[in-house]
Structure formats: structure tokens, C-alpha cells
Short mmCIF file of C-alpha atoms and ligand atoms in Angstrom, two decimals:
data_model
loop_
_atom_site.label_atom_id
_atom_site.label_comp_id
_atom_site.label_asym_id
_atom_site.label_seq_id
_atom_site.Cartn_x
_atom_site.Cartn_y
_atom_site.Cartn_z
CA MET A 1 -11.84 86.88 -63.21
CA THR A 2 -8.39 87.94 -64.38
CA ASN A 3 -5.71 88.33 -61.74
CA ILE A 4 -5.03 91.93 -60.75
CA GLN A 5 -1.41 91.72 -61.92
CA THR A 6 -2.62 90.83 -65.43
CA LYS A 7 -5.20 93.59 -65.29
CA ILE A 8 -2.54 96.18 -64.48
CA ILE A 9 -0.37 95.05 -67.38
CA HIS A 10 -3.29 95.00 -69.81
CA ASP A 11 -4.76 98.21 -68.47
CA SER A 12 -7.86 96.44 -67.35
CA ASN A 13 -7.92 94.24 -70.46
CA ASN A 14 -8.88 97.03 -72.78
CA ARG A 15 -7.58 95.90 -76.15
CA ASN A 16 -8.46 99.20 -77.81
CA ARG A 17 -6.36 101.15 -75.38
CA PHE A 18 -5.02 104.36 -76.83
CA GLU A 19 -6.17 104.02 -80.44
CA GLY A 20 -4.03 100.92 -80.85
CA LEU A 21 -0.94 102.29 -79.10
CA ILE A 22 -0.02 100.31 -76.02
CA ASN A 23 1.06 103.49 -74.22
CA PRO A 24 -0.82 106.76 -73.92
CA ALA A 25 0.69 109.83 -75.53
CA ILE A 26 2.07 112.44 -73.14
CA SER A 27 -0.50 115.19 -73.67
CA ARG A 28 0.89 118.49 -72.47
CA THR A 29 -1.32 121.51 -72.58
CA SER A 30 -2.48 124.55 -70.68
CA THR A 31 -5.04 125.93 -73.14
CA VAL A 32 -7.81 123.83 -74.64
CA LEU A 33 -9.33 125.56 -77.67
CA TYR A 34 -13.08 126.05 -78.08
CA LYS A 35 -14.82 125.20 -81.32
CA ASN A 36 -16.27 128.69 -81.68
CA TYR A 37 -17.64 131.78 -79.88
CA GLU A 38 -20.89 130.06 -78.86
CA ASP A 39 -19.01 127.07 -77.46
CA PHE A 40 -16.95 129.41 -75.26
CA TRP A 41 -19.99 131.22 -73.79
CA GLU A 42 -21.85 127.96 -73.31
CA ASP A 43 -18.94 126.67 -71.20
CA GLU A 44 -18.65 130.00 -69.34
CA LYS A 45 -22.34 129.77 -68.38
CA GLN A 46 -21.57 126.53 -66.54
CA GLY A 47 -18.57 128.03 -64.73
CA PHE A 48 -16.07 126.50 -67.17
CA SER A 49 -16.03 122.74 -67.44
CA ASP A 50 -13.28 120.17 -66.99
CA LYS A 51 -12.52 120.36 -70.69
CA SER A 52 -11.64 124.03 -70.72
CA TYR A 53 -8.18 124.11 -69.18
CA GLY A 54 -5.20 121.77 -68.80
CA ARG A 55 -5.26 122.18 -65.04
CA ALA A 56 -8.13 119.70 -65.02
CA GLY A 57 -5.76 117.10 -66.44
CA THR A 58 -5.14 115.75 -69.92
CA ALA A 59 -5.55 112.32 -71.52
CA THR A 60 -2.30 111.21 -69.81
CA THR A 61 -3.54 112.21 -66.35
CA LYS A 62 -6.82 110.41 -67.02
CA ALA A 63 -5.01 107.27 -68.20
CA LEU A 64 -3.16 107.12 -64.86
CA ALA A 65 -6.34 107.85 -62.88
CA ASN A 66 -8.15 105.03 -64.72
CA ALA A 67 -5.31 102.58 -64.19
CA LEU A 68 -5.24 103.37 -60.45
CA SER A 69 -9.04 103.06 -60.17
CA ASN A 70 -8.87 99.68 -61.89
CA MET A 71 -6.14 98.48 -59.58
CA ALA A 72 -8.02 99.59 -56.45
CA GLY A 73 -11.42 98.45 -57.77
CA VAL A 74 -12.81 101.93 -57.08
CA GLU A 75 -15.00 104.35 -59.05
CA TYR A 76 -13.08 107.64 -58.87
CA THR A 77 -9.43 108.64 -58.66
CA ILE A 78 -7.99 112.16 -58.70
CA ILE A 79 -4.29 112.69 -59.46
CA THR A 80 -2.47 115.37 -57.48
CA SER A 81 1.01 116.89 -57.66
CA SER A 82 2.30 114.94 -54.62
CA GLY A 83 1.18 112.66 -51.83
CA MET A 84 1.08 115.70 -49.55
CA SER A 85 -1.17 117.45 -52.05
CA ALA A 86 -3.58 114.47 -51.97
CA ILE A 87 -3.68 114.68 -48.18
CA THR A 88 -3.99 118.47 -47.86
CA THR A 89 -6.58 118.71 -50.65
CA SER A 90 -8.86 116.13 -49.08
CA LEU A 91 -8.58 117.62 -45.58
CA LEU A 92 -9.08 121.23 -46.72
CA SER A 93 -12.01 120.13 -48.84
CA LEU A 94 -13.90 118.22 -46.17
CA LEU A 95 -13.16 120.13 -42.95
CA GLN A 96 -14.64 123.44 -41.78
CA PRO A 97 -13.83 125.70 -38.82
CA GLY A 98 -15.22 124.13 -35.66
CA ASP A 99 -14.79 120.55 -36.93
CA SER A 100 -12.64 118.00 -35.20
CA ILE A 101 -10.38 115.37 -36.82
CA LEU A 102 -9.01 112.22 -35.16
CA VAL A 103 -5.49 111.34 -36.23
CA PRO A 104 -3.28 108.35 -35.35
CA ASP A 105 -0.14 109.25 -33.40
CA ASN A 106 2.10 107.38 -35.89
CA ILE A 107 0.99 109.61 -38.78
CA TYR A 108 3.50 110.60 -41.49
CA VAL A 109 5.45 113.56 -40.05
CA CYS A 110 4.71 115.99 -42.88
CA THR A 111 0.98 115.32 -42.47
CA ARG A 112 1.43 116.00 -38.77
CA ARG A 113 3.12 119.31 -39.55
CA PHE A 114 0.25 120.29 -41.89
CA LEU A 115 -2.31 119.47 -39.20
CA ASP A 116 -0.48 121.35 -36.45
CA GLU A 117 0.66 124.34 -38.49
CA GLU A 118 -2.07 124.88 -41.10
CA LEU A 119 -5.33 123.25 -39.97
CA ALA A 120 -4.89 124.65 -36.46
CA LYS A 121 -4.93 128.17 -37.99
CA LEU A 122 -8.38 127.43 -39.42
CA ASN A 123 -9.81 126.60 -36.01
CA ILE A 124 -9.99 122.90 -36.76
CA GLU A 125 -9.37 120.70 -33.75
CA VAL A 126 -6.75 117.98 -34.28
CA ILE A 127 -6.88 115.12 -31.78
CA TYR A 128 -4.18 112.45 -31.80
CA TYR A 129 -5.11 108.90 -30.79
CA ASP A 130 -3.12 105.75 -30.09
CA PRO A 131 -3.08 103.82 -33.42
CA LEU A 132 -3.65 100.57 -31.52
CA LEU A 133 -7.07 101.75 -30.26
CA GLU A 134 -9.99 99.59 -31.29
CA GLU A 135 -13.35 100.04 -29.47
CA GLY A 136 -11.52 102.67 -27.38
CA ILE A 137 -11.73 105.09 -30.32
CA ARG A 138 -15.32 105.76 -29.21
CA ASP A 139 -14.01 107.77 -26.26
CA PHE A 140 -12.39 110.24 -28.67
CA ILE A 141 -15.47 110.79 -30.86
CA LYS A 142 -17.36 114.03 -30.22
CA ASP A 143 -20.36 115.75 -31.82
CA ASN A 144 -18.06 117.79 -34.06
CA THR A 145 -15.86 114.86 -35.17
CA LYS A 146 -15.91 114.99 -38.95
CA ILE A 147 -13.03 112.76 -40.02
CA LEU A 148 -11.37 109.64 -38.65
CA TYR A 149 -7.96 109.65 -40.29
CA LEU A 150 -6.15 106.31 -40.65
CA GLU A 151 -2.67 105.32 -41.71
CA SER A 152 -1.95 101.62 -41.78
CA PRO A 153 0.70 100.63 -41.17
CA GLY A 154 1.67 103.95 -39.61
CA SER A 155 4.91 105.77 -40.32
CA GLY A 156 8.09 104.94 -38.41
CA THR A 157 6.71 102.28 -36.09
CA PHE A 158 4.44 100.41 -38.55
CA GLU A 159 1.54 99.48 -36.26
CA VAL A 160 -1.32 97.96 -38.29
CA GLN A 161 -4.75 99.37 -37.45
CA ASN A 162 -7.94 97.35 -37.05
CA LEU A 163 -9.46 98.85 -40.18
CA PRO A 164 -12.80 96.97 -40.46
CA LEU A 165 -13.60 97.71 -36.83
CA LEU A 166 -12.59 101.39 -36.98
CA THR A 167 -14.46 102.01 -40.25
CA SER A 168 -17.61 100.35 -38.92
CA ILE A 169 -17.55 102.55 -35.81
CA ALA A 170 -17.04 105.62 -38.04
CA LYS A 171 -19.99 104.61 -40.25
CA GLU A 172 -22.22 104.17 -37.22
CA LYS A 173 -21.26 107.71 -36.08
CA ASN A 174 -21.49 109.30 -39.54
CA ILE A 175 -17.80 110.11 -39.64
CA ILE A 176 -15.80 110.07 -42.89
CA THR A 177 -12.74 107.80 -42.95
CA ILE A 178 -9.58 108.73 -44.89
CA LEU A 179 -6.78 106.17 -45.12
CA ASP A 180 -3.19 106.81 -46.20
CA ASP A 181 -2.33 103.55 -48.01
CA SER A 182 1.09 104.58 -49.38
CA TRP A 183 2.97 101.69 -47.71
CA ALA A 184 0.86 98.81 -49.02
CA THR A 185 -0.66 100.42 -52.15
CA SER A 186 -4.12 99.32 -53.27
CA LEU A 187 -2.49 96.22 -54.74
CA ASN A 188 -1.91 94.84 -51.25
CA LEU A 189 -4.56 96.61 -49.18
CA PRO A 190 -8.23 96.32 -50.24
CA SER A 191 -9.21 99.51 -48.39
CA PHE A 192 -12.70 99.92 -49.83
CA LYS A 193 -13.64 96.34 -48.98
CA LEU A 194 -12.56 97.14 -45.42
CA GLY A 195 -15.02 100.04 -45.31
CA VAL A 196 -12.74 103.03 -45.95
CA ASP A 197 -14.43 106.05 -47.62
CA ILE A 198 -11.38 107.77 -49.12
CA THR A 199 -7.79 106.69 -49.72
CA VAL A 200 -4.89 109.10 -50.13
CA SER A 201 -1.64 107.78 -51.59
CA SER A 202 1.84 108.96 -52.34
CA LEU A 203 2.51 107.64 -55.85
CA THR A 204 6.03 109.00 -55.34
CA LYS A 205 6.79 105.86 -53.35
CA TYR A 206 6.12 102.28 -54.55
CA ILE A 207 3.71 103.00 -57.39
CA ASN A 208 6.15 105.07 -59.40
CA GLY A 209 9.01 103.16 -57.80
CA HIS A 210 11.99 104.85 -59.40
CA SER A 211 12.62 107.88 -57.16
CA ASP A 212 12.17 110.35 -60.01
CA VAL A 213 8.63 111.71 -59.61
CA PHE A 214 6.35 113.44 -57.09
CA LEU A 215 2.69 112.45 -57.45
CA GLY A 216 -0.32 111.63 -55.33
CA ALA A 217 -3.81 110.20 -55.70
CA ILE A 218 -7.16 110.39 -53.93
CA SER A 219 -9.72 107.62 -54.52
CA THR A 220 -13.33 107.13 -53.45
CA ASN A 221 -16.56 105.40 -54.45
CA ASN A 222 -18.70 108.31 -53.30
CA PRO A 223 -19.72 110.56 -56.24
CA GLU A 224 -20.52 113.63 -54.08
CA ILE A 225 -17.21 113.40 -52.23
CA TYR A 226 -15.42 112.93 -55.54
CA GLN A 227 -17.00 116.09 -57.00
CA GLN A 228 -16.17 118.10 -53.91
CA LEU A 229 -12.54 116.92 -53.78
CA TYR A 230 -12.13 117.48 -57.50
CA CYS A 231 -13.34 121.10 -57.23
CA THR A 232 -11.06 121.76 -54.27
CA LEU A 233 -8.04 120.43 -56.15
CA ARG A 234 -8.89 122.70 -59.07
CA ASN A 235 -9.28 125.67 -56.72
CA LEU A 236 -6.00 124.93 -54.97
CA GLY A 237 -4.11 124.28 -58.20
CA GLY A 238 -2.42 121.08 -57.05
CA ASN A 239 -2.63 119.44 -60.48
CA ALA A 240 -0.01 117.00 -61.74
CA SER A 241 2.31 117.14 -64.72
CA PRO A 242 1.43 114.77 -67.61
CA ASP A 243 5.10 113.80 -67.89
CA ASP A 244 5.06 112.60 -64.28
CA CYS A 245 1.78 110.77 -64.87
CA TYR A 246 3.37 108.92 -67.77
CA LEU A 247 6.30 107.87 -65.58
CA ALA A 248 3.97 106.66 -62.82
CA LEU A 249 1.99 104.62 -65.36
CA ARG A 250 5.23 103.07 -66.52
CA GLY A 251 6.24 102.38 -62.93
CA MET A 252 2.89 100.74 -62.19
CA ARG A 253 3.49 98.02 -64.78
CA THR A 254 6.24 96.54 -62.60
CA LEU A 255 4.66 97.29 -59.21
CA ALA A 256 3.61 93.71 -58.42
CA THR A 257 7.03 92.32 -59.35
CA ARG A 258 8.96 94.99 -57.45
CA LEU A 259 6.79 94.68 -54.35
CA LYS A 260 7.11 90.92 -54.32
CA THR A 261 10.91 90.97 -54.64
CA GLN A 262 11.45 93.89 -52.28
CA SER A 263 9.06 92.61 -49.62
CA GLU A 264 10.64 89.14 -49.67
CA SER A 265 14.09 90.69 -49.29
CA SER A 266 12.86 92.94 -46.48
CA ILE A 267 11.42 89.98 -44.56
CA GLU A 268 14.67 88.07 -45.00
CA ILE A 269 16.60 91.06 -43.62
CA ALA A 270 14.07 91.68 -40.82
CA LYS A 271 14.39 88.03 -39.73
CA TRP A 272 18.17 88.27 -39.79
CA LEU A 273 18.11 91.49 -37.76
CA GLU A 274 15.79 89.94 -35.20
CA ASN A 275 18.49 87.40 -34.33
CA GLN A 276 21.28 89.92 -33.77
CA PRO A 277 22.23 90.56 -30.14
CA GLN A 278 22.22 94.38 -30.58
CA ILE A 279 18.62 94.47 -31.81
CA ILE A 280 15.87 95.14 -29.27
CA LYS A 281 12.90 94.93 -31.62
CA VAL A 282 12.09 94.74 -35.34
CA MET A 283 8.92 96.51 -36.48
CA HIS A 284 7.75 94.96 -39.75
CA PRO A 285 4.04 94.12 -40.26
CA ALA A 286 4.89 90.91 -42.17
CA LEU A 287 7.16 89.60 -39.41
CA PRO A 288 5.31 86.94 -37.35
CA SER A 289 6.75 88.28 -34.08
CA PHE A 290 5.43 91.83 -34.65
CA SER A 291 2.61 92.87 -32.31
CA THR A 292 -0.01 93.67 -34.98
CA HIS A 293 1.09 90.98 -37.46
CA HIS A 294 -2.29 89.20 -37.04
CA LEU A 295 -4.14 92.26 -38.40
CA TRP A 296 -1.77 92.54 -41.35
CA LYS A 297 -2.27 88.85 -42.07
CA ARG A 298 -6.05 89.16 -41.90
CA ASP A 299 -6.51 92.34 -43.97
CA PHE A 300 -3.54 92.75 -46.33
CA LYS A 301 -2.71 90.74 -49.45
CA GLY A 302 1.00 91.41 -49.32
CA SER A 303 3.74 93.52 -47.87
CA SER A 304 6.14 96.19 -48.98
CA ALA A 305 9.71 96.77 -47.88
CA THR A 306 9.90 99.70 -45.43
CA PHE A 307 10.29 98.86 -41.76
CA SER A 308 12.14 99.89 -38.61
CA PHE A 309 14.20 98.38 -35.83
CA ILE A 310 15.37 99.46 -32.40
CA ILE A 311 19.05 98.97 -31.74
CA ASP A 312 20.68 98.92 -28.32
CA TYR A 313 23.28 101.55 -29.20
CA ASP A 314 23.82 105.09 -28.01
CA VAL A 315 23.68 107.90 -30.57
CA THR A 316 27.47 107.91 -31.11
CA THR A 317 27.52 104.21 -31.98
CA VAL A 318 24.51 104.58 -34.27
CA LYS A 319 26.36 107.38 -36.06
CA LYS A 320 29.39 105.12 -36.68
CA PHE A 321 27.19 102.26 -37.88
CA VAL A 322 25.12 104.36 -40.28
CA ASN A 323 28.11 106.25 -41.70
CA ARG A 324 30.00 103.03 -42.44
CA LEU A 325 27.29 101.42 -44.56
CA LYS A 326 28.15 101.11 -48.24
CA LEU A 327 24.89 99.94 -49.82
CA PHE A 328 22.34 101.91 -47.77
CA GLY A 329 22.04 105.58 -48.66
CA ILE A 330 21.09 107.96 -45.85
CA GLY A 331 17.98 109.58 -47.20
CA LEU A 332 14.31 110.50 -46.88
CA SER A 333 11.48 108.83 -48.77
CA TRP A 334 11.18 105.18 -49.77
CA GLY A 335 9.60 102.99 -52.43
CA GLY A 336 12.37 103.34 -54.99
CA TYR A 337 14.79 100.78 -56.39
CA GLU A 338 17.63 101.46 -53.95
CA SER A 339 18.00 100.73 -50.24
CA LEU A 340 17.87 103.60 -47.77
CA ILE A 341 18.46 104.08 -44.07
CA MET A 342 17.15 106.84 -41.82
CA PRO A 343 17.47 107.44 -38.07
CA LEU A 344 14.19 108.47 -36.38
CA ASN A 345 13.63 110.56 -33.30
CA LEU A 346 10.24 109.47 -31.99
CA ARG A 347 10.84 111.04 -28.58
CA LYS A 348 10.42 114.45 -30.18
CA TYR A 349 6.79 114.30 -31.24
CA ARG A 350 5.04 111.05 -30.27
CA ARG A 351 2.45 111.18 -27.49
CA TYR A 352 1.58 107.51 -27.01
CA GLY A 353 4.22 105.05 -25.88
CA TRP A 354 7.30 106.56 -27.52
CA HIS A 355 8.45 109.49 -25.39
CA ASP A 356 10.75 107.18 -23.47
CA TYR A 357 12.42 104.03 -24.77
CA GLN A 358 15.79 102.32 -24.65
CA GLY A 359 18.03 102.39 -27.75
CA GLU A 360 17.64 104.17 -31.07
CA VAL A 361 15.05 103.69 -33.83
CA ILE A 362 16.26 103.23 -37.39
CA ARG A 363 14.13 102.89 -40.52
CA LEU A 364 15.17 100.84 -43.55
CA HIS A 365 13.80 100.78 -47.06
CA ILE A 366 14.90 97.67 -48.92
CA GLY A 367 15.46 98.15 -52.63
CA LEU A 368 16.07 95.74 -55.47
CA GLU A 369 19.64 94.82 -54.52
CA ASN A 370 20.49 91.24 -53.59
CA PRO A 371 19.33 90.79 -49.97
CA GLN A 372 22.43 88.80 -48.99
CA ASP A 373 24.64 91.72 -50.07
CA LEU A 374 22.55 94.01 -47.89
CA ILE A 375 22.82 91.65 -44.92
CA ILE A 376 26.61 91.53 -45.31
CA ASP A 377 26.74 95.35 -45.38
CA LEU A 378 24.68 95.51 -42.16
CA LYS A 379 26.63 92.70 -40.50
CA MET A 380 30.10 94.09 -41.29
CA ASN A 381 29.20 97.53 -40.00
CA MET A 382 27.11 96.61 -37.00
CA GLN A 383 30.08 95.16 -35.12
CA ILE A 384 31.43 98.38 -33.72
CA ASN A 385 34.57 98.15 -31.63
CA ASN A 386 36.02 101.61 -32.08
C1 PLP B 1 5.95 110.15 -48.38
C2 PLP B 1 4.64 109.99 -47.77
C3 PLP B 1 3.61 110.89 -48.06
C4 PLP B 1 3.81 112.12 -48.89
O1 PLP B 1 4.04 111.85 -50.21
P1 PLP B 1 4.86 112.84 -51.18
O2 PLP B 1 4.55 112.28 -52.51
O3 PLP B 1 6.30 112.74 -50.77
O4 PLP B 1 4.31 114.20 -50.98
C5 PLP B 1 2.37 110.65 -47.50
N1 PLP B 1 2.17 109.61 -46.66
C6 PLP B 1 3.14 108.74 -46.35
C7 PLP B 1 2.83 107.62 -45.44
C8 PLP B 1 4.41 108.92 -46.88
O5 PLP B 1 5.38 108.08 -46.52
#
């Protein structure tokens, strides 16, 4: 069997790709014309099919969906206008008033905001759990629990969840599992082999990789769930632009190479940080000293390059340090070619373990720069005397 990296490059080894062209055309359209009057009414009778309107996607959208399905080894992929759109579409599609959803406490903050501000309005109960729970998750499951939401590693603090155990408990209890795999991508996390029902991904991050596109994807092997999610996306109108799909397809070709380089650099930097006297803790799943490293090692095939550390500085000293850096931009998001730094305030919203801690938490995204240059930038600016 061909290596996945080769499959991505050869678009699953299909030599007759796009009528001989190695790249798909960018097909932009709103209207799709019918052959004739009868054809129109035939389609209307069936409530208008996928073919009838550009909102359902064009050949370019489908090319990206196919490429992502091939990479993940999954049947169905739906492309959405952003990672958030993938998340909100799947939750709005599957949940009803009266249902309950279990959510890890280290969930991506914008997802948290959606749950607290939008789902709560629909009388859907959102229950946060400690992401480190294993068998203990059973205590949170109730008769109305519909979804066990997973994010591994989680945002900000990067705890790795025990996915095979959690998905097997969910299966036993007839609960649907949704996993946000944006950090690892399906290249490095075989979610469906670990029993996950649905993955949601921000393609904005590593898959596109160039900080110039917003896109998301939902994948599943379940045909009924796929149909339901697809209809909800159409109803909500969260469809993606073909131009963005083209860029994400282009980004995907170099995903394996970028992830390898960036993750190696990030581990080098994480190891360096770990030995600095100001650092209390480095939170990187691929770092042997990290608490859930054993789960990452067991379940993941590789790493990416976003991680955090806790520094024994007060806020004023952190401000000096961050402002002095030359190579790290202060900015949201991650997964692009350039290194970024972001201070985090976990005390504000975390419920489990993070309302009180010493020092300040800082997140890094390591780009494609030379890692030694990045270490020098950190080193020069970490020694704060004034
Ligand atoms: C950024 C991010 C998202 C949202 O993706 P967008 O494409 O920015 O909407 C979802 N989950 C995680 C873990 C993220 O980091």
C-alpha cells in the first residue's frame, strides 16, 4: 500500500485526475443551468438536488473533499466556510432542545463561546468535563446525553485524551462522538480507527498552512449522519468559496513536509525552554516529560508545532518579554508558515485545575523559520533586567 504522503501528492493515485490536468479548475458558480423545462420540474419535485445550485459546492469543492477523505481514510467529507462553521453545523444538526452535550474544559475558546451563548439559548445543556477523565466520564453521562465532544490535544494546555477508551464508552451508551482534530490533522491522528464518529477540522490552520484562507471540514463514515449534516450546512448557508478550496488543496500537497519540519523545530524549542530557569512547565504532547505524552505516543502518528509553556514571571515582565521579540508575531490562530506568540488567561474561564496557578501561560506556534534563530530570539529577550 502506498504511503499516505505519496497518496496526497498523487491525489490518491488517480492518474486520470482532472481530465489530464494535474490541478482542478477553480469552478465558480452560483447558478447551475437545467437542460430544459422538464429537467427543472423533475428536480423541483425532489426538493432541488445537489446539482441545482452552487451553494452545494462545485467541482473544486468536491476535489478538496475527496482529497481530505482520502487522507483521513474516511467515506464522507463536507467542506464548510470555516472551522467554526464545521463545528456549529455539526452541533446544530445533531442536537435538539432537551439534549445534553459533554465538552472538555480545554475546548477551543470560540467553540466554548458558541456553546455558552448560542446552544444555551436552544435549551441544550452543556456540561464541561475534565479532559483527563477516562472511566470517570461515566459519571457525567445522563439519559439525555447525545454527544461526547472531544478535542485532542485540547486548546491552550494540550492535554491528550484517551480516545479509544472514551469512544468505546460512548458507543456502549449510544452517544455520538465528535472530535476536533485541527492540531494533528488526519495525517497524524487516525481518528476513525480510534472509534470517533465525526471529525471537525479547521483547514485554516495546518492543512491550508499559509494563513490566507478560512475553511473547515466535517468527516464521517456514517451515511445517515453525512446526509443530515450536509442538509444542515445547506440550510445554514455555510458553504465555502471554490477559490479557498483551491488554495487549501495546494496547501495540502506540502502538509506532510511542513508538519515534519515545524514539529521537529517545535520539539527542539520545547526542549530548550524546558531547561530555562524561568520556565515552570512546557505543555507539548510530543515532549517526553509532558503528562499525557504516553497517550500521544500510543495514538498519534506525528506532532504539529503549537504548544504552551508556563513562565515564572509577573504580567509586567511577560509584557516586556513578548514585546521585545523580533521573530514571533503577537497574533491569534496558528498553522501558518510564520511563528506566533500569544498570552493566555486560563484563570478566566477554565473550571478544572486552572483557576489558580503560579506564573503566566504563553502559547507558541512554530513556523518554518530556522529553529536556532527562534531560540536566540527567545533567549535574548527572556533575560529581563529592566
Ligand atoms: C482555530 C480553531 C478552530 C476554528 O477554526 P476557524 O477556521 O478559525 O474557524 C477550531 N478548533 C480549533 C482547535 C482551532 O484552533
